[in-house]
Amino acid sequence: MITQTSMTDSVEGESLLANYLRDARQLVIGDIRSMLPDRYRSVLYDIMLDYPLRTAKALRPALCIAICRAFGGSLQDALRPAAVIELFHNAFLIHDDIEDGSKLRRGEPALHRKYGIPIAINVGDGMLALATRSLRAGTTGLAPAIRERVLDIVDEMGIESAEGQALELAFTRWGHFKLTDRDYIRLVYKKTCWYSFVAPLLIGATIAGADPAVYVPLRKLGAYLGVAFQIHDDILNLTGAAEPYGKDLSGDLKEGKCTLILMHALRSANATDRLRCEWILRKPADGRGEADLRTLEAVIHKHGSIDYARAAADRATGLAARTMDRSRDWLLPSTHRDFLEAVLGYVTGRDR
Amino acid sequence: MITQTSMTDSVEGESLLANYLRDARQLVIGDIRSMLPDRYRSVLYDIMLDYPLRTAKALRPALCIAICRAFGGSLQDALRPAAVIELFHNAFLIHDDIEDGSKLRRGEPALHRKYGIPIAINVGDGMLALATRSLRAGTTGLAPAIRERVLDIVDEMGIESAEGQALELAFTRWGHFKLTDRDYIRLVYKKTCWYSFVAPLLIGATIAGADPAVYVPLRKLGAYLGVAFQIHDDILNLTGAAEPYGKDLSGDLKEGKCTLILMHALRSANATDRLRCEWILRKPADGRGEADLRTLEAVIHKHGSIDYARAAADRATGLAARTMDRSRDWLLPSTHRDFLEAVLGYVTGRDR
């Protein structure tokens, strides 16, 4: 169990991370199951469990639970919001996979490849509706002002995520290729950081009744963690082995996805190379063949763009580590704080 | 203006309906505009206005405003929830149009035909997030218990709509063709009645502080109106002229949509005809050619299925009319009640 006592008994480092994640995931999946009405299972609700039941870390709900407990809040209060964060995450993944034309998710076919785009869109919409309702229904025990603040954060999360996705689609679909690193950071902050790190941390702290003064450092921590996480994800997509990674290798290039790597390469390339790359990126995803991907890779390697991205990820990691260190001013020692520190290592050293 | 005074000045019947709808629509569009943040307009927020600004009646928000005012509630309190209902409606339309493979919406290309499926999915998601946030942010002036009840109804609306869409997709995509009239009514109740009639009426009445005893008749009124509306919509799709209708004529057959008409025909057909029809319906929408549509139409006409549907719509209209008559026990005379009665005529006699 993910309780103070049992968690302090467990060993340090990687197994603390693995154990904490496993325990949190089990609780969260159980709570998600309890949200599903006992009707229309085969055409709607059972399909909602498809992504959550695939092999996944369930990092986001664990973060929410850990920060809440680290601030002295209860597991009971944090569980429903944490489970709802996981539900939102999976609903976003379903729609993103359609939008990005992704073929694989967690090593299995993307949901729209199993059930078709229409059913996948509707299952995602149903999950958003269920998440919203379950959050409100499952938090009536919180103090009204705290509950309102939690609901505000979740509302904000939906907006930020849609804006982030819009910026990314503008890149891939409308050829807005002239992005600076700042533009990229803004995109990632909205698209990844918010629902993966900022919202789980803010929600967990809010539930525990933490002093609002910590919202600013928590927001920063979430941003740094998210940026490091996303850049590493992008590097892994280009360099990782397909199996442990569980997504299409070089899928980002195939999808024409906006990454720091690709943007650095575009910016550094001479006019001929840049025009050639942009011409390739303007093709529909299905139109980019192996030769196109090799061309993009060549330009990326020519300009050391992967090393450039690695350095940027390291800077973000450094900032996250410094913010985490400072959190010792307001977070008492606990297994939960240890877990948060272990997450920092995972985000930047993971092989998933 | 949609105020008691100016509305009582207007003439009765059709022009009351038209004027009330026009006034409500103007207020609602204005409120929706006020919700849109002043950023990322071209890639996200401006596209949210695309469907709402097309020629449309905006019936749902007008219903919400009218029932609220008929119960003595204020326009000010009803406007935000009404505008949010319109936003939800248009978000559902965007996703439904993708799911159904619709080509036209209100006489123009469906959103995914203008911007592509990825952007259309994300704009729909953004609208759902914006609607949820704007509803909470814009109703803080209501009594807390009333606000909670309104949010509960909106949560329920999201669930019911996703379930209804799941049932319809099970018909069109998975070939669940053996539906009874009861099954069809349940599908329409969830997919159409809830967000188009039940939710606007319940929300409007709740905001006005109406006695909860009226929820049951209002729910019934919404159900009858919705069923009559949907069956008429289905009949129009087969028999109406394309231009005033604004959607693909016979688009329902092309999409293999579940209608009372088609289900009656399938049920009444002999084994040979039924197998032939089911074989056609199992094809992907793109695979159904003109000859297929003619075959379906022939079976429909052979069994008088359009007349059967018309009779069913008339029964629903009769039930709606009776429920509306009884509402005179608890709704005082007003322009707003007159508008609600005019809606009854519109739903069943409209040519759209």
XYZ file of C-alpha atoms in Angstrom:
704
model
C 0.000 0.000 0.000
C 1.020 3.511 -0.802
C 0.890 4.557 2.849
C 3.536 6.406 4.769
C 4.502 3.328 6.800
C 4.739 0.726 4.075
C 6.484 3.097 1.698
C 9.174 4.038 4.234
C 9.865 0.317 4.623
C 10.717 -0.055 0.949
C 14.247 0.385 -0.318
C 15.590 3.579 -1.786
C 16.175 4.773 -5.327
C 14.881 2.915 -8.319
C 12.788 0.411 -6.416
C 11.165 3.191 -4.406
C 10.185 4.735 -7.752
C 8.953 1.437 -9.175
C 7.079 0.453 -6.015
C 5.451 3.822 -5.550
C 4.364 3.937 -9.186
C 3.025 0.388 -9.038
C 1.024 1.058 -5.870
C -0.354 4.348 -7.171
C -1.268 2.776 -10.500
C -3.155 -0.042 -8.816
C -5.192 2.370 -6.697
C -5.864 4.639 -9.650
C -6.983 1.830 -11.969
C -9.271 0.592 -9.205
C -10.800 4.035 -8.813
C -11.232 4.444 -12.578
C -13.030 1.081 -12.690
C -15.356 2.278 -9.940
C -16.297 5.318 -12.072
C -17.509 3.251 -15.027
C -21.295 2.824 -15.081
C -22.502 -0.755 -15.499
C -24.103 -0.255 -18.920
C -23.004 0.068 -22.560
C -19.734 -1.561 -21.546
C -18.825 -3.155 -24.883
C -19.592 -0.098 -27.007
C -18.179 2.577 -24.695
C -16.987 2.031 -21.142
C -14.811 -1.058 -21.517
C -12.942 0.675 -24.342
C -12.107 3.498 -21.920
C -9.938 1.003 -20.001
C -7.955 -0.017 -23.089
C -5.155 2.563 -22.831
C -5.026 2.754 -19.012
C -4.610 -1.039 -18.778
C -1.706 -1.129 -21.222
C 1.762 -1.219 -19.674
C 2.297 2.322 -18.455
C 3.894 4.062 -15.513
C 0.884 6.176 -14.484
C 3.356 8.868 -13.502
C 0.854 11.730 -13.380
C -1.509 10.378 -10.714
C 1.483 9.217 -8.637
C 2.859 12.770 -8.717
C -0.476 14.138 -7.549
C -0.713 11.648 -4.691
C 2.938 12.122 -3.673
C 2.851 15.917 -3.492
C -0.433 15.828 -1.583
C 0.999 13.351 0.942
C 4.304 15.229 1.116
C 2.313 18.289 2.205
C 0.518 16.229 4.822
C -2.680 15.634 2.839
C -4.461 12.298 2.789
C -4.381 9.576 0.164
C -8.150 9.421 0.371
C -8.545 13.057 -0.685
C -5.944 12.778 -3.462
C -7.054 9.527 -5.052
C -10.062 10.694 -7.051
C -8.358 13.788 -8.513
C -5.303 11.625 -9.304
C -7.452 9.019 -11.059
C -9.236 11.745 -12.986
C -5.871 13.158 -14.140
C -5.020 9.698 -15.490
C -8.386 9.535 -17.253
C -7.857 12.954 -18.854
C -4.348 11.923 -19.884
C -5.612 8.815 -21.642
C -8.467 10.679 -23.323
C -5.946 13.238 -24.643
C -3.747 10.381 -25.879
C -6.631 8.827 -27.837
C -7.412 12.094 -29.628
C -3.725 13.005 -30.064
C -3.003 9.629 -31.636
C -5.692 10.295 -34.236
C -4.481 13.865 -34.789
C -0.844 12.783 -35.128
C -1.662 9.697 -37.210
C 0.198 7.555 -34.648
C 0.171 3.845 -35.323
C 1.335 2.533 -31.952
C 0.707 3.417 -28.338
C 2.472 1.583 -25.538
C 3.550 -1.143 -27.925
C 0.054 -1.927 -29.235
C -2.022 -0.471 -32.061
C -3.391 3.002 -31.322
C -7.058 2.971 -30.318
C -8.315 4.305 -33.649
C -6.440 1.501 -35.401
C -8.322 -1.038 -33.285
C -11.804 0.509 -33.343
C -11.759 3.082 -36.132
C -11.596 6.867 -35.838
C -15.326 7.456 -35.102
C -15.459 5.164 -32.075
C -12.071 6.393 -30.830
C -13.191 10.042 -30.959
C -16.366 9.219 -29.062
C -14.607 7.115 -26.445
C -12.252 10.050 -25.840
C -15.202 12.437 -25.506
C -16.927 10.026 -23.148
C -13.776 9.847 -21.017
C -13.603 13.647 -20.810
C -17.249 13.758 -19.704
C -16.769 10.931 -17.218
C -13.610 12.536 -15.829
C -15.344 15.881 -15.298
C -18.355 14.315 -13.637
C -16.327 11.927 -11.480
C -14.085 14.722 -10.293
C -17.033 16.800 -9.109
C -18.892 13.830 -7.653
C -15.776 12.481 -5.935
C -14.569 15.670 -4.276
C -17.657 16.797 -2.359
C -15.815 15.898 0.847
C -13.191 18.621 0.287
C -13.582 22.091 1.756
C -15.636 24.085 -0.807
C -12.873 26.645 -1.513
C -10.299 23.893 -2.050
C -12.653 21.940 -4.299
C -13.310 25.069 -6.389
C -9.579 25.633 -6.770
C -9.038 22.011 -7.865
C -11.825 22.322 -10.441
C -10.302 25.619 -11.639
C -6.945 23.917 -12.186
C -8.573 21.089 -14.149
C -10.468 23.612 -16.281
C -7.203 25.430 -16.934
C -5.550 22.141 -17.836
C -8.113 21.502 -20.576
C -7.557 24.952 -22.065
C -3.757 24.790 -21.909
C -3.701 21.337 -23.489
C -5.966 22.371 -26.376
C -3.849 25.484 -26.978
C -0.651 23.422 -26.948
C -2.094 20.929 -29.379
C -3.279 23.798 -31.610
C 0.258 25.215 -31.712
C 1.671 21.822 -32.580
C -0.900 21.236 -35.295
C -0.114 24.674 -36.709
C 3.451 23.451 -37.084
C 2.683 20.068 -38.609
C -0.424 20.930 -40.624
C -0.009 24.554 -41.537
C 3.754 24.673 -41.904
C 4.464 27.270 -39.195
C 8.111 26.185 -39.278
C 9.791 29.378 -38.116
C 9.780 28.668 -34.386
C 12.365 29.856 -31.902
C 13.359 27.852 -28.824
C 11.065 30.144 -26.848
C 8.142 29.223 -29.099
C 8.993 25.573 -28.631
C 9.129 25.920 -24.847
C 5.742 27.642 -24.857
C 4.295 24.851 -26.975
C 5.683 22.152 -24.676
C 4.635 24.051 -21.558
C 1.040 24.012 -22.764
C 0.938 20.661 -24.492
C 2.993 18.506 -22.115
C 3.989 20.286 -18.916
C 0.548 21.402 -17.943
C -1.367 18.175 -17.761
C 1.629 15.950 -17.031
C 3.333 17.921 -14.269
C 1.899 21.345 -13.445
C -1.686 20.193 -12.882
C -0.813 17.055 -10.855
C 1.516 19.085 -8.606
C -0.846 22.041 -8.156
C -3.841 19.810 -7.533
C -2.036 17.622 -5.016
C -0.707 20.649 -3.125
C -4.110 22.350 -3.179
C -5.876 19.301 -1.773
C -3.354 19.168 1.066
C -4.154 22.804 1.857
C -0.609 23.946 1.072
C 0.208 27.648 1.330
C -0.579 29.265 -2.069
C 2.946 30.737 -1.967
C 4.221 27.343 -3.147
C 2.168 27.462 -6.349
C 4.844 29.516 -8.114
C 7.769 27.158 -7.418
C 5.532 24.145 -8.126
C 4.517 25.622 -11.462
C 8.203 26.129 -12.277
C 9.079 22.618 -11.160
C 6.332 21.244 -13.395
C 7.536 23.320 -16.320
C 11.198 22.267 -15.985
C 10.284 18.610 -15.469
C 7.931 18.678 -18.447
C 10.412 20.334 -20.778
C 13.165 17.886 -19.785
C 10.709 15.000 -20.173
C 9.502 16.088 -23.609
C 12.934 16.779 -25.071
C 14.144 13.405 -23.802
C 11.062 11.822 -25.318
C 11.904 13.435 -28.658
C 15.544 12.258 -28.446
C 14.396 8.725 -27.560
C 12.069 8.693 -30.525
C 15.025 9.266 -32.850
C 17.644 7.167 -31.098
C 15.855 4.632 -28.872
C 15.165 0.987 -29.608
C 11.600 0.442 -30.786
C 10.591 -2.217 -28.298
C 11.112 -0.643 -24.890
C 9.993 2.684 -26.316
C 6.614 1.316 -27.413
C 5.919 3.939 -30.072
C 6.921 4.169 -33.734
C 10.657 4.752 -33.926
C 11.299 7.952 -35.872
C 7.521 8.340 -35.693
C 8.014 12.032 -34.867
C 9.800 12.606 -38.174
C 7.176 10.566 -40.005
C 4.465 12.695 -38.374
C 6.448 15.869 -39.052
C 6.216 16.651 -35.342
C 7.612 19.862 -33.925
C 10.680 18.956 -31.849
C 13.569 21.039 -30.575
C 15.827 18.757 -32.609
C 14.054 19.335 -35.894
C 13.718 23.054 -35.311
C 17.405 23.429 -34.513
C 18.247 21.523 -37.686
C 15.924 23.675 -39.812
C 17.393 26.835 -38.316
C 21.003 25.717 -38.787
C 20.625 24.332 -42.293
C 21.682 26.229 -45.397
C 18.929 27.513 -47.671
C 18.968 24.457 -49.941
C 18.729 21.966 -47.099
C 16.078 24.012 -45.323
C 13.866 24.250 -48.382
C 14.278 20.535 -49.002
C 13.336 19.744 -45.393
C 10.331 22.077 -45.417
C 9.177 20.551 -48.673
C 9.329 17.112 -47.019
C 7.544 18.366 -43.903
C 4.744 19.841 -45.971
C 3.889 16.432 -47.393
C 1.085 14.511 -45.683
C 2.463 11.998 -43.150
C 1.673 9.110 -45.492
C 3.618 10.829 -48.251
C 6.923 10.897 -46.338
C 8.882 7.849 -47.429
C 12.058 6.292 -46.049
C 14.234 8.477 -48.296
C 12.545 11.590 -46.877
C 13.179 10.450 -43.305
C 16.841 9.765 -44.162
C 17.149 13.275 -45.602
C 15.739 14.820 -42.427
C 17.993 12.638 -40.283
C 21.029 13.642 -42.304
C 20.369 17.344 -41.749
C 19.763 16.674 -38.045
C 23.067 14.837 -37.690
C 24.986 17.345 -39.809
C 24.164 20.141 -37.360
C 24.479 18.150 -34.133
C 20.853 18.858 -33.328
C 20.487 15.853 -31.050
C 23.418 17.051 -28.926
C 21.886 20.507 -28.929
C 18.610 19.059 -27.629
C 20.454 16.956 -25.046
C 22.117 20.083 -23.698
C 18.756 21.852 -23.505
C 17.239 18.898 -21.668
C 20.163 18.910 -19.252
C 19.612 22.600 -18.560
C 15.939 21.973 -17.840
C 16.888 19.052 -15.619
C 19.336 21.260 -13.745
C 16.661 23.878 -13.164
C 14.216 21.207 -12.014
C 16.838 19.795 -9.628
C 17.545 23.228 -8.170
C 13.824 23.896 -7.682
C 13.442 20.490 -6.062
C 16.352 21.234 -3.726
C 14.711 24.475 -2.683
C 11.466 22.614 -1.970
C 13.247 21.269 1.116
C 12.390 24.634 2.653
C 8.722 23.739 2.632
C 8.492 19.958 2.207
C 9.306 17.859 5.246
C 11.275 14.644 4.697
C 9.041 11.725 3.732
C 8.851 8.781 1.363
C 6.650 10.955 -0.775
C 9.301 13.633 -1.123
C 11.821 10.893 -1.874
C 9.532 9.656 -4.625
C 9.312 13.142 -6.125
C 13.104 13.306 -6.168
C 13.269 9.879 -7.780
C 10.885 11.114 -10.482
C 13.434 13.774 -11.354
C 15.962 11.043 -12.142
C 13.419 9.005 -14.051
C 12.351 11.883 -16.252
C 15.887 12.482 -17.437
C 17.498 9.035 -17.231
C 14.630 6.811 -18.182
C 14.700 4.249 -20.949
C 11.047 3.492 -20.398
C -33.961 42.826 -26.977
C -35.231 39.626 -25.524
C -36.946 41.369 -22.632
C -40.478 40.875 -21.447
C -41.624 44.277 -22.746
C -40.190 44.272 -26.229
C -41.151 40.645 -26.756
C -44.793 41.237 -25.826
C -44.873 44.025 -28.401
C -43.975 41.631 -31.203
C -46.653 39.827 -33.142
C -47.740 36.299 -32.386
C -46.900 32.942 -33.917
C -44.128 32.571 -36.430
C -42.648 36.024 -36.037
C -42.604 35.624 -32.249
C -40.585 32.455 -32.823
C -38.287 34.100 -35.358
C -37.777 37.243 -33.290
C -37.163 35.421 -30.061
C -34.662 33.088 -31.713
C -32.893 35.982 -33.424
C -32.597 37.973 -30.196
C -31.424 34.980 -28.204
C -28.907 34.035 -30.866
C -27.441 37.530 -30.912
C -26.987 37.566 -27.143
C -25.540 34.069 -27.137
C -23.047 34.738 -29.936
C -21.986 37.893 -28.100
C -21.429 35.948 -24.915
C -19.500 33.205 -26.739
C -17.267 35.881 -28.274
C -16.604 37.264 -24.807
C -15.396 33.829 -23.665
C -12.690 33.551 -26.324
C -9.236 34.497 -25.020
C -7.355 37.018 -27.127
C -4.563 34.665 -28.206
C -4.023 31.806 -30.668
C -7.054 33.067 -32.551
C -6.151 31.829 -36.020
C -5.097 28.336 -34.944
C -7.825 27.711 -32.364
C -10.308 30.260 -31.090
C -11.523 31.840 -34.315
C -12.268 28.369 -35.673
C -14.550 27.801 -32.679
C -16.849 30.494 -34.107
C -17.093 28.824 -37.524
C -20.146 26.628 -36.856
C -21.930 29.024 -34.459
C -21.720 31.838 -37.022
C -23.224 29.771 -39.828
C -26.934 30.269 -40.422
C -28.561 28.415 -37.552
C -31.547 28.846 -35.291
C -29.710 28.542 -31.955
C -32.813 26.815 -30.629
C -31.165 25.269 -27.566
C -29.982 28.439 -25.822
C -33.292 30.136 -26.620
C -35.120 27.278 -24.895
C -32.922 27.657 -21.834
C -33.496 31.398 -21.650
C -37.237 31.101 -22.290
C -37.924 28.493 -19.615
C -35.835 30.418 -17.107
C -37.729 33.635 -17.828
C -41.063 31.809 -17.897
C -40.334 30.679 -14.344
C -39.492 34.248 -13.355
C -35.710 33.921 -13.579
C -33.497 36.606 -15.063
C -31.957 36.805 -18.508
C -28.666 37.729 -16.878
C -28.523 34.466 -14.922
C -29.590 32.344 -17.888
C -27.333 33.821 -20.563
C -24.020 32.163 -19.700
C -25.465 28.657 -19.258
C -27.439 29.154 -22.496
C -24.322 30.239 -24.385
C -22.404 27.288 -22.972
C -25.133 24.912 -24.167
C -24.689 26.359 -27.666
C -20.920 25.896 -27.401
C -21.316 22.259 -26.317
C -23.793 21.708 -29.145
C -21.366 22.995 -31.755
C -18.451 21.015 -30.295
C -20.575 17.854 -30.468
C -21.479 18.704 -34.086
C -17.806 19.020 -35.066
C -16.932 15.604 -33.640
C -20.176 14.006 -34.883
C -19.530 15.256 -38.399
C -16.151 13.512 -38.386
C -17.629 10.360 -36.847
C -20.506 10.269 -39.338
C -18.345 11.242 -42.323
C -20.704 14.175 -42.999
C -19.731 16.421 -45.880
C -21.966 19.421 -45.213
C -23.111 21.306 -42.141
C -25.552 24.187 -42.437
C -24.978 24.387 -46.178
C -21.191 24.678 -45.985
C -18.406 22.092 -45.839
C -18.141 20.334 -42.494
C -15.321 21.677 -40.316
C -13.007 18.705 -40.908
C -13.417 19.231 -44.650
C -12.203 22.813 -44.250
C -9.376 22.269 -41.749
C -8.706 18.531 -41.741
C -9.640 15.977 -39.102
C -6.746 16.709 -36.662
C -7.532 20.409 -36.295
C -11.284 19.740 -36.169
C -10.886 17.218 -33.333
C -8.741 19.654 -31.363
C -11.052 22.612 -31.928
C -13.919 20.463 -30.622
C -11.879 19.502 -27.562
C -10.935 23.126 -26.987
C -14.604 24.110 -27.172
C -15.525 21.485 -24.577
C -12.792 22.791 -22.262
C -13.776 26.409 -22.842
C -17.457 25.614 -22.283
C -16.744 23.864 -18.984
C -14.508 26.643 -17.722
C -16.808 29.450 -18.889
C -19.804 27.818 -17.267
C -18.065 27.625 -13.893
C -16.524 31.078 -14.188
C -19.770 32.652 -15.376
C -22.124 31.237 -12.752
C -20.408 32.256 -9.526
C -23.259 34.725 -8.975
C -25.823 31.931 -8.624
C -26.734 30.465 -5.245
C -24.177 27.673 -4.589
C -26.771 24.869 -4.482
C -28.322 26.039 -7.752
C -24.927 26.347 -9.410
C -23.999 22.815 -8.322
C -27.242 21.490 -9.759
C -26.609 23.278 -13.084
C -23.086 21.819 -13.241
C -24.518 18.371 -12.421
C -26.943 18.630 -15.332
C -24.164 19.668 -17.717
C -22.014 16.749 -16.508
C -24.946 14.408 -17.103
C -25.436 15.902 -20.567
C -21.876 14.983 -21.550
C -22.342 11.394 -20.391
C -25.740 10.948 -22.032
C -24.496 12.381 -25.335
C -21.438 10.102 -25.425
C -23.608 7.082 -24.622
C -26.094 8.015 -27.340
C -23.320 8.457 -29.868
C -21.834 5.095 -28.807
C -25.174 3.382 -29.442
C -25.444 5.018 -32.853
C -21.883 4.081 -33.780
C -22.597 0.501 -32.684
C -25.381 0.514 -35.260
C -23.445 2.086 -38.113
C -19.977 0.664 -37.448
C -20.600 -2.645 -35.751
C -23.800 -3.643 -37.510
C -26.039 -3.822 -34.449
C -29.052 -3.726 -36.781
C -31.625 -5.546 -34.682
C -33.080 -2.565 -32.879
C -36.655 -2.229 -31.674
C -38.502 1.091 -31.577
C -37.725 1.170 -27.858
C -34.001 0.841 -28.587
C -34.297 3.648 -31.100
C -36.125 5.890 -28.625
C -33.417 5.243 -26.017
C -30.712 6.109 -28.546
C -32.447 9.349 -29.541
C -33.193 10.237 -25.933
C -29.489 10.090 -25.145
C -28.059 11.385 -28.397
C -30.514 14.163 -29.263
C -33.096 14.826 -26.561
C -30.668 15.287 -23.732
C -28.469 18.079 -24.963
C -31.027 19.647 -27.284
C -34.076 19.749 -25.036
C -33.792 18.083 -21.629
C -30.643 19.925 -20.507
C -31.725 23.401 -21.739
C -35.115 23.027 -20.032
C -33.757 21.605 -16.760
C -30.965 24.171 -16.584
C -33.262 27.115 -17.304
C -35.786 25.960 -14.699
C -33.055 25.289 -12.132
C -31.554 28.744 -12.551
C -34.972 30.291 -12.012
C -35.253 28.349 -8.753
C -38.253 26.351 -10.007
C -39.764 23.709 -7.723
C -37.891 20.416 -8.359
C -41.320 18.803 -8.826
C -41.333 20.237 -12.358
C -38.174 18.367 -13.346
C -40.157 15.238 -14.199
C -42.612 16.876 -16.615
C -39.782 18.980 -18.092
C -37.716 15.854 -18.695
C -40.726 14.308 -20.432
C -41.355 17.433 -22.479
C -37.716 17.412 -23.572
C -37.892 13.751 -24.485
C -41.077 14.099 -26.555
C -39.838 17.233 -28.307
C -36.484 15.609 -29.037
C -37.981 12.426 -30.422
C -40.401 14.380 -32.628
C -37.540 16.645 -33.739
C -35.201 13.772 -34.589
C -37.744 11.688 -36.496
C -38.752 14.777 -38.497
C -35.083 15.442 -39.151
C -34.700 11.909 -40.466
C -37.782 12.246 -42.684
C -36.521 15.595 -44.015
C -33.177 14.058 -44.828
C -34.904 11.577 -47.142
C -37.589 13.800 -48.593
C -36.517 17.438 -48.178
C -34.923 19.676 -50.764
C -31.174 19.897 -50.292
C -30.838 23.658 -50.182
C -33.074 24.743 -47.291
C -32.074 21.599 -45.427
C -28.358 22.439 -45.538
C -27.101 18.890 -45.088
C -26.446 16.086 -47.577
C -29.778 14.869 -48.925
C -30.081 11.134 -48.234
C -26.891 11.656 -46.250
C -28.342 9.459 -43.501
C -28.606 6.510 -45.893
C -25.152 7.218 -47.230
C -23.815 7.244 -43.667
C -25.847 4.153 -42.811
C -27.381 6.095 -39.940
C -29.797 4.483 -37.528
C -33.241 5.978 -38.186
C -36.709 4.822 -37.266
C -37.433 4.726 -40.989
C -34.563 2.426 -41.859
C -35.176 0.191 -38.869
C -38.842 -0.199 -39.724
C -37.898 -1.089 -43.282
C -35.320 -3.662 -42.138
C -37.841 -5.195 -39.764
C -40.625 -5.343 -42.345
C -38.536 -6.612 -45.240
C -38.504 -10.246 -46.316
C -35.323 -12.230 -45.676
C -33.844 -11.538 -49.099
C -34.402 -7.794 -48.918
C -33.158 -7.604 -45.337
C -29.948 -9.452 -46.093
C -29.369 -7.246 -49.129
C -29.929 -4.098 -47.043
C -27.682 -5.276 -44.208
C -24.981 -6.125 -46.713
C -25.212 -2.569 -48.067
C -25.197 -1.080 -44.561
C -22.088 -3.052 -43.627
C -20.120 -1.356 -46.413
C -18.031 1.657 -45.443
C -19.885 4.930 -46.162
C -17.678 5.585 -49.166
C -18.521 2.161 -50.546
C -22.269 2.816 -50.761
C -22.985 3.925 -54.311
C -26.114 5.411 -55.873
C -27.477 1.964 -56.705
C -27.141 0.954 -53.042
C -29.035 4.039 -51.904
C -31.782 3.332 -54.460
C -32.067 -0.230 -53.123
C -32.453 1.035 -49.548
C -34.980 3.647 -50.673
C -36.992 1.027 -52.554
C -37.291 -1.161 -49.461
C -38.219 1.898 -47.385
C -40.965 2.888 -49.824
C -42.222 -0.669 -50.271
C -43.042 -0.910 -46.570
C -44.341 2.604 -46.055
C -41.590 3.280 -43.538
C -41.705 7.046 -43.997
C -45.411 7.087 -43.163
C -44.683 4.858 -40.198
C -42.080 7.343 -38.969
C -44.440 10.248 -39.580
C -47.064 8.608 -37.406
C -44.488 8.039 -34.670
C -43.383 11.682 -34.861
C -47.022 12.768 -34.653
C -47.498 10.660 -31.535
C -44.426 12.237 -29.932
C -45.691 15.675 -30.937
C -49.070 14.883 -29.379
C -47.420 13.853 -26.125
C -45.266 16.986 -26.167
C -48.347 19.140 -26.789
C -50.216 17.513 -23.917
C -47.253 18.000 -21.570
C -46.996 21.615 -22.690
C -50.716 22.128 -22.035
C -50.295 20.779 -18.527
C -47.400 23.158 -17.951
C -50.036 25.892 -17.722
C -50.556 24.638 -14.173
C -47.136 25.921 -13.192
C -46.085 28.411 -15.894
C -47.738 31.822 -15.792
C -48.678 33.424 -19.122
C -45.741 35.286 -20.695
C -44.030 35.863 -24.007
C -41.554 33.227 -22.900
C -44.236 30.602 -22.474
C -45.664 31.639 -25.850
C -42.223 31.100 -27.355
C -42.017 27.603 -25.838
C -45.387 26.796 -27.403
C -44.202 28.173 -30.744
C -41.167 25.891 -30.541
C -43.516 22.938 -30.389
C -44.923 23.958 -33.779
C -41.474 24.607 -35.203
C -40.110 21.228 -34.152
C -42.846 19.404 -35.985
C -43.703 21.739 -38.864
C -40.329 23.225 -39.715
C -38.876 23.139 -43.232
C -35.376 24.309 -42.233
